[in-house]
């Protein structure tokens, strides 16, 4: 919108306007308006809106700020974080209560048959404290605990009858295992289907891990410009599809897990490049010659007076007749003019810009385990630092051309939201293959407030790597 119609509109709507806003007000308005333009337009204006207008403006601004991330004001992200924390605490309490109740109900009367099915799930079980077995009351023996080592020796057949008499309702027989079947397991193994709840609880109780990923990036970029009327104006920007491995991210994560809840942080380096088409206008001059013939012809008038003799003889009066004669004098003027016109011809060209970013993520998730396969749903946020900028961005002053992308035009730090999932397949007890697709979107602005350009950067990263569980 040009200045004259805009100013005329405000003059008609707000007559007799007198105000001198403070510098603090202009600083707040600078987040949405161009200060230098607003000062010119609103100076010496006076307006007195009704009360409902202010209430409507306050409500709209509150809604807008509620969905915008800020450290100092309450917003939807704080609300979601609080709900997630309440839900997590509730689940932790619920799991602990179920665990304590199941431990109080369970006793040693359960039948345990040992089979070497899964080394990864059996070894942590055998590393627990010594196994205590309480003898039942019988006619021959008093009730007292008998302890077996976590790696019990082979039980000879001669003693099997004694155990059978003691636990005739519990354990029918103890069968020896070949020591070469499972390394460092001993002679007793448990059926995996019967001890799976205990093993699952042990595995998810607590652990820590390091993971390393490399990921191709699939960007979704939206670029527009902010106008004085708070409307988004589309730019001469048409993004092009990127090649699969032209944008990459390298990351290392530290993971801490308590029960089914995971927390991850780490360091990510990502290099992002975007190709696009823009209007690369071509200007040239046309010279127009105009010739104008102007008719400047005029008339020359002559006067002839004739005496009427008849009137003179008959009446004695002198009567004169005046005859007017005109002669056309033709005259033409030739006017030659030259006009030079500036002609713009639109032309489509390609250009690119590149960003290199260092990112620190903070991600929380909830994990589900299916034997050797773990699935995790996760969400969080990340703090990003702009390392390097290259290339050109569409011009913010014209609907054609480009301008250099400089690092001083961008925010040094900005915040992303993250959501995604993770799948881990255990190769060994501690090493697993990991696949983690993540969605990112910037919450805060990438460009500074005095720039009218707005860049909304969304991306999918498909992380593939290894995870090592060291605890």
Coordinates of C-alpha atoms in Angstrom, one line a residue:
X1 CA 0.0 0.0 0.0
X2 CA 1.4 3.4 -1.0
X3 CA 1.9 6.1 1.6
X4 CA -0.7 8.6 0.1
X5 CA -3.8 6.3 0.1
X6 CA -2.8 4.9 3.5
X7 CA -2.3 8.3 5.0
X8 CA -5.5 9.6 3.5
X9 CA -7.4 6.7 4.9
X10 CA -6.2 7.4 8.4
X11 CA -6.8 11.1 8.1
X12 CA -10.5 10.5 7.2
X13 CA -11.0 7.9 10.0
X14 CA -9.1 9.7 12.8
X15 CA -9.5 13.5 12.4
X16 CA -8.2 15.8 15.0
X17 CA -5.6 13.3 16.2
X18 CA -2.9 14.6 18.5
X19 CA -0.4 12.3 20.2
X20 CA 3.3 12.0 20.9
X21 CA 4.0 8.3 21.7
X22 CA 7.0 7.5 23.9
X23 CA 10.1 5.7 22.7
X24 CA 9.1 2.6 24.7
X25 CA 5.9 2.3 22.7
X26 CA 7.7 2.5 19.4
X27 CA 10.1 -0.2 20.6
X28 CA 7.1 -2.5 21.3
X29 CA 5.5 -1.7 18.0
X30 CA 8.8 -2.4 16.2
X31 CA 8.0 -6.1 16.5
X32 CA 5.1 -5.8 14.1
X33 CA 5.5 -2.4 12.4
X34 CA 8.2 -0.5 10.6
X35 CA 8.9 2.3 13.1
X36 CA 10.1 4.9 10.6
X37 CA 6.8 4.6 8.6
X38 CA 4.6 4.4 11.7
X39 CA 6.0 7.6 13.1
X40 CA 5.3 9.5 10.0
X41 CA 1.7 8.2 9.6
X42 CA 0.6 8.5 13.2
X43 CA 2.2 11.7 14.2
X44 CA -0.5 14.4 15.0
X45 CA -3.4 12.0 14.9
X46 CA -6.0 11.7 17.6
X47 CA -8.4 8.8 18.0
X48 CA -10.8 7.9 20.8
X49 CA -12.2 4.4 20.1
X50 CA -15.1 2.9 22.1
X51 CA -14.4 0.6 25.0
X52 CA -15.4 -2.5 23.0
X53 CA -12.8 -1.7 20.5
X54 CA -10.1 -1.9 23.1
X55 CA -11.5 -5.1 24.5
X56 CA -11.5 -6.7 21.1
X57 CA -7.9 -5.5 20.4
X58 CA -6.8 -6.8 23.8
X59 CA -8.4 -10.2 23.2
X60 CA -6.9 -10.6 19.7
X61 CA -3.4 -9.6 21.1
X62 CA -3.8 -12.1 24.0
X63 CA -4.7 -14.9 21.6
X64 CA -1.8 -14.0 19.4
X65 CA 0.7 -13.9 22.2
X66 CA -0.7 -17.1 23.8
X67 CA 0.3 -19.1 20.7
X68 CA 3.7 -17.4 20.4
X69 CA 6.6 -18.7 22.5
X70 CA 8.0 -16.3 25.1
X71 CA 10.1 -16.8 28.2
X72 CA 8.3 -14.0 30.2
X73 CA 4.6 -14.6 29.4
X74 CA 2.3 -17.6 29.9
X75 CA 1.6 -19.3 26.6
X76 CA 0.4 -22.6 25.1
X77 CA 3.9 -24.2 25.3
X78 CA 4.1 -23.7 29.0
X79 CA 0.6 -25.2 29.3
X80 CA 1.5 -28.3 27.2
X81 CA 4.7 -28.7 29.3
X82 CA 2.8 -28.6 32.5
X83 CA 0.3 -31.1 31.3
X84 CA 3.1 -33.4 30.1
X85 CA 4.8 -33.2 33.5
X86 CA 1.6 -33.9 35.4
X87 CA 0.9 -36.9 33.1
X88 CA 4.5 -38.2 33.6
X89 CA 4.3 -37.9 37.4
X90 CA 1.0 -39.7 37.4
X91 CA 2.4 -42.5 35.3
X92 CA 5.5 -42.9 37.5
X93 CA 3.3 -43.1 40.6
X94 CA 1.0 -45.5 38.9
X95 CA 3.9 -47.8 37.8
X96 CA 5.5 -47.7 41.3
X97 CA 2.2 -48.6 43.0
X98 CA 1.6 -51.5 40.6
X99 CA 5.2 -52.7 41.1
X100 CA 4.9 -52.6 45.0
X101 CA 1.5 -54.3 44.9
X102 CA 2.8 -57.1 42.5
X103 CA 5.8 -57.6 44.7
X104 CA 3.6 -58.0 47.9
X105 CA 1.3 -60.5 46.2
X106 CA 4.0 -62.6 44.5
X107 CA 5.7 -65.4 46.4
X108 CA 8.0 -68.3 45.8
X109 CA 5.2 -70.7 45.1
X110 CA 5.4 -69.8 41.4
X111 CA 6.8 -72.6 39.2
X112 CA 10.0 -71.6 37.5
X113 CA 11.4 -73.7 34.7
X114 CA 14.7 -72.6 33.3
X115 CA 15.4 -72.6 29.5
X116 CA 18.2 -70.7 27.7
X117 CA 16.1 -68.7 25.2
X118 CA 17.4 -65.1 25.4
X119 CA 20.9 -64.4 26.8
X120 CA 20.3 -60.6 26.8
X121 CA 17.3 -60.9 29.1
X122 CA 18.6 -63.7 31.3
X123 CA 22.0 -62.3 32.2
X124 CA 20.7 -59.1 34.0
X125 CA 18.4 -61.4 36.0
X126 CA 21.3 -63.6 37.1
X127 CA 23.3 -60.6 38.1
X128 CA 20.8 -59.7 40.9
X129 CA 21.3 -60.5 44.5
X130 CA 21.3 -64.0 45.9
X131 CA 18.1 -66.0 45.4
X132 CA 16.4 -66.8 48.7
X133 CA 14.1 -69.7 48.8
X134 CA 11.8 -70.3 51.8
X135 CA 11.1 -73.8 52.8
X136 CA 7.5 -74.9 53.5
X137 CA 6.4 -76.3 56.7
X138 CA 6.8 -80.1 56.8
X139 CA 6.7 -82.9 59.3
X140 CA 10.4 -83.5 59.1
X141 CA 11.9 -79.9 58.8
X142 CA 11.3 -76.6 60.4
X143 CA 10.7 -73.5 58.2
X144 CA 13.9 -71.6 57.6
X145 CA 15.4 -69.8 54.6
X146 CA 17.9 -71.5 52.4
X147 CA 20.1 -69.3 50.1
X148 CA 21.4 -70.3 46.7
X149 CA 24.1 -68.4 44.9
X150 CA 23.1 -66.5 41.8
X151 CA 25.2 -69.1 39.8
X152 CA 24.1 -72.3 41.5
X153 CA 26.2 -75.4 41.1
X154 CA 24.9 -78.5 39.4
X155 CA 22.4 -80.3 41.5
X156 CA 23.1 -84.0 41.6
X157 CA 20.3 -86.5 41.1
X158 CA 21.0 -87.9 44.6
X159 CA 19.8 -84.7 46.1
X160 CA 16.8 -84.2 43.8
X161 CA 14.6 -86.3 46.0
X162 CA 15.4 -84.0 49.0
X163 CA 14.4 -80.9 47.0
X164 CA 11.3 -82.6 45.7
X165 CA 10.2 -83.4 49.2
X166 CA 10.7 -79.9 50.3
X167 CA 9.0 -78.3 47.3
X168 CA 6.8 -81.0 46.0
X169 CA 4.0 -78.4 45.3
X170 CA 6.4 -75.9 43.8
X171 CA 9.2 -77.4 41.8
X172 CA 9.0 -80.8 40.3
X173 CA 12.6 -81.2 39.2
X174 CA 15.7 -79.3 38.5
X175 CA 17.3 -80.3 35.3
X176 CA 21.0 -79.7 34.6
X177 CA 22.1 -77.4 31.7
X178 CA 25.1 -77.8 29.5
X179 CA 27.5 -75.1 30.3
X180 CA 28.5 -74.5 26.7
X181 CA 24.9 -73.6 25.9
X182 CA 25.0 -70.2 27.6
X183 CA 28.3 -68.5 28.6
X184 CA 28.6 -67.7 32.3
X185 CA 25.0 -68.6 33.0
X186 CA 25.3 -71.7 35.2
X187 CA 23.0 -74.6 35.3
X188 CA 19.7 -72.8 35.7
X189 CA 17.8 -70.8 33.1
X190 CA 14.3 -69.4 33.2
X191 CA 11.5 -69.7 30.7
X192 CA 11.4 -66.3 29.0
X193 CA 7.6 -66.2 28.8
X194 CA 7.3 -66.7 32.6
X195 CA 9.9 -64.2 33.7
X196 CA 9.3 -61.6 31.0
X197 CA 7.4 -59.2 33.4
X198 CA 10.4 -59.2 35.8
X199 CA 13.0 -58.9 33.0
X200 CA 11.0 -56.1 31.4
X201 CA 10.8 -54.2 34.7
X202 CA 14.5 -54.6 35.2
X203 CA 15.4 -53.5 31.7
X204 CA 13.3 -50.4 31.9
X205 CA 14.2 -49.5 35.5
X206 CA 17.2 -47.4 34.6
X207 CA 19.8 -47.1 31.9
X208 CA 21.9 -44.5 30.1
X209 CA 23.2 -44.6 26.5
X210 CA 25.1 -42.8 23.8
X211 CA 23.8 -42.6 20.3
X212 CA 25.3 -41.4 17.0
X213 CA 23.3 -40.4 13.9
X214 CA 23.6 -39.2 10.4
X215 CA 20.5 -37.9 8.7
X216 CA 19.3 -36.5 5.4
X217 CA 17.1 -33.4 5.8
X218 CA 13.9 -32.8 3.8
X219 CA 13.1 -29.0 4.2
X220 CA 9.7 -27.3 3.9
X221 CA 10.3 -23.6 3.5
X222 CA 7.7 -20.8 3.6
X223 CA 9.0 -17.3 2.9
X224 CA 7.0 -14.0 2.8
X225 CA 7.3 -10.4 3.8
X226 CA 5.6 -8.4 6.6
X227 CA 3.8 -5.3 5.5
X228 CA 2.8 -2.2 7.6
X229 CA -0.8 -3.4 7.8
X230 CA 0.4 -6.7 9.4
X231 CA -0.4 -8.7 6.3
X232 CA 1.9 -11.3 4.8
X233 CA 2.9 -10.4 1.3
X234 CA 4.1 -13.3 -0.9
X235 CA 7.6 -12.8 -2.4
X236 CA 9.0 -13.7 -5.8
X237 CA 10.0 -17.0 -4.3
X238 CA 9.4 -20.5 -5.7
X239 CA 11.3 -23.2 -3.8
X240 CA 12.7 -26.1 -5.7
X241 CA 13.0 -29.7 -4.5
X242 CA 16.3 -30.6 -3.0
X243 CA 18.4 -33.7 -3.7
X244 CA 18.2 -36.4 -1.1
X245 CA 21.8 -36.0 0.3
X246 CA 22.3 -32.3 -0.4
X247 CA 21.2 -31.5 3.2
X248 CA 22.7 -33.5 6.0
X249 CA 22.8 -33.5 9.8
X250 CA 25.3 -35.1 12.2
X251 CA 24.3 -35.7 15.8
X252 CA 25.3 -37.3 19.1
X253 CA 22.8 -37.9 21.9
X254 CA 23.1 -38.8 25.5
X255 CA 20.0 -40.7 26.7
X256 CA 18.8 -41.3 30.3
X257 CA 15.9 -43.6 31.0
X258 CA 13.8 -44.2 34.1
X259 CA 11.1 -46.9 33.8
X260 CA 9.4 -46.1 30.5
X261 CA 10.4 -42.4 30.4
X262 CA 13.3 -41.2 28.4
X263 CA 15.2 -37.9 28.3
X264 CA 17.7 -37.0 25.5
X265 CA 20.1 -34.2 25.0
X266 CA 23.1 -33.8 22.8
X267 CA 24.6 -31.8 20.0
X268 CA 23.5 -31.6 16.3
X269 CA 25.3 -30.0 13.4
X270 CA 23.1 -29.5 10.3
X271 CA 23.8 -27.9 6.9
X272 CA 20.8 -26.7 5.0
X273 CA 20.7 -25.5 1.4
X274 CA 17.7 -24.4 -0.5
X275 CA 17.4 -23.7 -4.3
X276 CA 14.6 -21.5 -5.6
X277 CA 13.3 -19.6 -8.6
X278 CA 12.9 -15.8 -8.5
X279 CA 11.9 -13.0 -10.8
X280 CA 15.1 -11.7 -12.2
X281 CA 13.8 -8.7 -14.2
X282 CA 15.6 -7.3 -17.2
X283 CA 15.5 -3.5 -17.8
X284 CA 16.1 -1.7 -21.0
X285 CA 15.3 1.7 -22.5
X286 CA 13.0 2.5 -25.5
X287 CA 13.4 5.8 -27.3
X288 CA 10.2 7.2 -28.8
X289 CA 10.2 10.1 -31.3
X290 CA 7.1 12.2 -31.5
X291 CA 6.4 14.9 -34.2
X292 CA 3.5 17.3 -33.7
X293 CA 2.3 19.8 -36.3
X294 CA 0.5 22.8 -34.8
X295 CA -1.7 25.0 -37.0
X296 CA -0.9 28.6 -36.2
X297 CA -2.7 30.2 -39.2
X298 CA -4.3 33.6 -38.8
X299 CA -6.4 36.3 -40.7
X300 CA -5.4 39.8 -41.7
X301 CA -8.3 42.1 -41.7
X302 CA -8.6 45.3 -44.0
X303 CA -11.2 48.1 -43.6
X304 CA -12.7 50.1 -46.7
X305 CA -15.0 53.0 -46.1
X306 CA -17.3 54.1 -49.0
X307 CA -19.3 57.4 -49.1
X308 CA -23.0 57.0 -50.0
X309 CA -23.5 59.8 -52.6
X310 CA -27.2 59.2 -52.9
X311 CA -27.7 60.1 -49.2
X312 CA -25.5 63.0 -49.5
X313 CA -27.3 64.5 -52.6
X314 CA -30.8 63.8 -51.4
X315 CA -30.5 64.6 -47.7
X316 CA -27.2 66.3 -47.3
X317 CA -26.2 63.7 -44.7
X318 CA -22.8 62.0 -44.9
X319 CA -23.2 58.3 -44.8
X320 CA -20.2 56.0 -44.9
X321 CA -20.2 52.3 -45.6
X322 CA -17.4 50.2 -44.0
X323 CA -16.4 47.0 -45.7
X324 CA -14.2 44.6 -43.8
X325 CA -12.0 42.2 -45.8
X326 CA -10.0 39.3 -44.3
X327 CA -7.1 37.5 -45.7
X328 CA -6.0 34.0 -44.4
X329 CA -2.4 33.8 -43.6
X330 CA -1.5 30.1 -43.3
X331 CA 1.2 29.2 -40.7
X332 CA 2.2 25.8 -39.3
X333 CA 4.6 24.9 -36.5
X334 CA 6.3 21.5 -36.2
X335 CA 7.2 20.2 -32.7
X336 CA 9.6 17.3 -32.4
X337 CA 9.9 15.5 -29.0
X338 CA 11.9 12.5 -27.9
X339 CA 10.7 10.2 -25.0
X340 CA 12.8 7.5 -23.3
X341 CA 10.8 4.8 -21.6
X342 CA 12.2 2.3 -19.1
X343 CA 10.9 -1.2 -19.9
X344 CA 11.0 -4.1 -17.5
X345 CA 10.8 -7.7 -18.8
X346 CA 10.3 -10.4 -16.2
X347 CA 12.7 -13.4 -16.4
X348 CA 12.9 -16.5 -14.1
X349 CA 16.3 -17.4 -12.7
X350 CA 17.6 -19.7 -10.0
X351 CA 19.5 -18.9 -6.9
X352 CA 20.2 -20.5 -3.5
X353 CA 21.0 -19.8 0.1
X354 CA 22.7 -21.9 2.8
X355 CA 22.5 -22.1 6.6
X356 CA 24.8 -24.0 8.9
X357 CA 23.3 -24.4 12.4
X358 CA 24.5 -25.9 15.7
X359 CA 21.6 -27.3 17.8
X360 CA 21.2 -28.5 21.4
X361 CA 18.0 -30.6 21.8
X362 CA 16.0 -31.3 24.9
X363 CA 13.7 -34.2 24.2
X364 CA 11.4 -36.3 26.4
X365 CA 9.7 -39.5 25.4
X366 CA 7.7 -42.6 26.4
X367 CA 9.1 -46.0 25.5
X368 CA 7.5 -49.3 24.6
X369 CA 9.6 -52.5 24.6
X370 CA 8.9 -55.6 22.5
X371 CA 11.8 -58.0 23.3
X372 CA 14.6 -56.9 21.1
X373 CA 12.6 -54.0 19.6
X374 CA 12.1 -50.7 21.5
X375 CA 9.7 -48.0 20.2
X376 CA 9.6 -44.5 21.6
X377 CA 7.3 -41.5 21.0
X378 CA 9.1 -38.2 21.8
X379 CA 8.7 -34.4 21.7
X380 CA 10.7 -31.5 22.9
X381 CA 12.5 -28.3 22.0
X382 CA 15.9 -27.2 20.9
X383 CA 18.2 -24.1 21.1
X384 CA 19.8 -23.3 17.8
X385 CA 22.8 -21.1 17.0
X386 CA 23.5 -19.8 13.5
X387 CA 27.1 -20.6 12.5
X388 CA 27.2 -19.6 8.8
X389 CA 25.1 -18.1 6.1
X390 CA 25.8 -18.1 2.3
X391 CA 24.0 -17.2 -0.9
X392 CA 21.1 -14.8 -1.7
X393 CA 17.6 -14.2 -0.5
X394 CA 14.7 -12.6 -2.5
X395 CA 14.7 -8.8 -2.3
X396 CA 12.6 -7.4 0.5
X397 CA 12.3 -4.0 -1.3
X398 CA 11.3 -5.0 -4.8
X399 CA 9.2 -7.8 -6.4
X400 CA 12.3 -8.8 -8.4
X401 CA 15.9 -9.4 -7.8
X402 CA 17.9 -10.8 -4.8
X403 CA 19.9 -9.5 -1.9
X404 CA 22.9 -11.1 -0.1
X405 CA 22.1 -13.2 2.9
X406 CA 24.2 -11.9 5.8
X407 CA 24.6 -13.4 9.2
X408 CA 24.1 -10.0 10.9
X409 CA 20.6 -9.9 9.4
X410 CA 19.6 -13.1 11.4
X411 CA 19.1 -13.9 15.0
X412 CA 22.1 -15.6 16.6
X413 CA 19.8 -17.9 18.7
X414 CA 16.4 -19.2 17.9
X415 CA 14.1 -22.0 19.3
X416 CA 12.6 -25.0 17.5
X417 CA 9.9 -27.4 18.5
X418 CA 10.6 -31.1 17.9
X419 CA 8.3 -34.1 17.6
X420 CA 9.0 -37.6 16.3
X421 CA 9.6 -41.3 17.1
X422 CA 12.5 -43.7 17.6
X423 CA 12.9 -47.4 16.9
X424 CA 15.8 -49.5 18.3
X425 CA 16.7 -53.0 17.4
X426 CA 19.2 -54.7 19.8
X427 CA 22.0 -56.5 18.1
X428 CA 23.7 -57.3 21.4
X429 CA 22.9 -56.6 25.0
X430 CA 24.1 -53.1 24.7
X431 CA 24.4 -52.2 21.0
X432 CA 21.4 -51.5 18.9
X433 CA 20.5 -50.1 15.5
X434 CA 18.5 -46.9 15.8
X435 CA 16.1 -45.1 13.4
X436 CA 14.7 -41.8 14.5
X437 CA 12.6 -39.5 12.2
X438 CA 12.1 -36.0 13.7
X439 CA 10.0 -33.0 12.7
X440 CA 11.3 -29.5 13.4
X441 CA 9.7 -26.1 13.2
X442 CA 11.1 -22.7 14.4
X443 CA 9.1 -21.0 17.1
X444 CA 11.0 -17.7 17.2
X445 CA 12.1 -15.6 14.2
X446 CA 15.1 -16.4 12.2
X447 CA 15.5 -12.8 11.0
X448 CA 15.8 -9.8 13.2
X449 CA 12.8 -7.5 13.9
X450 CA 14.0 -4.7 11.7
X451 CA 13.9 -7.0 8.6
X452 CA 10.6 -7.3 6.9
X453 CA 11.4 -10.8 5.6
X454 CA 9.8 -13.7 7.4
X455 CA 11.2 -17.3 7.0
X456 CA 9.3 -20.3 8.4
X457 CA 11.6 -23.2 8.3
X458 CA 10.2 -26.7 8.7
X459 CA 12.1 -29.9 8.2
X460 CA 12.1 -33.7 8.5
X461 CA 15.3 -35.4 9.5
X462 CA 15.6 -39.2 9.1
X463 CA 18.3 -40.1 11.6
X464 CA 20.0 -43.5 11.2
X465 CA 22.8 -44.6 13.5
X466 CA 24.0 -46.7 16.4
X467 CA 23.1 -46.6 20.1
X468 CA 25.4 -48.0 22.9
X469 CA 23.8 -48.6 26.3
X470 CA 26.6 -48.4 28.9
X471 CA 24.5 -48.6 32.0

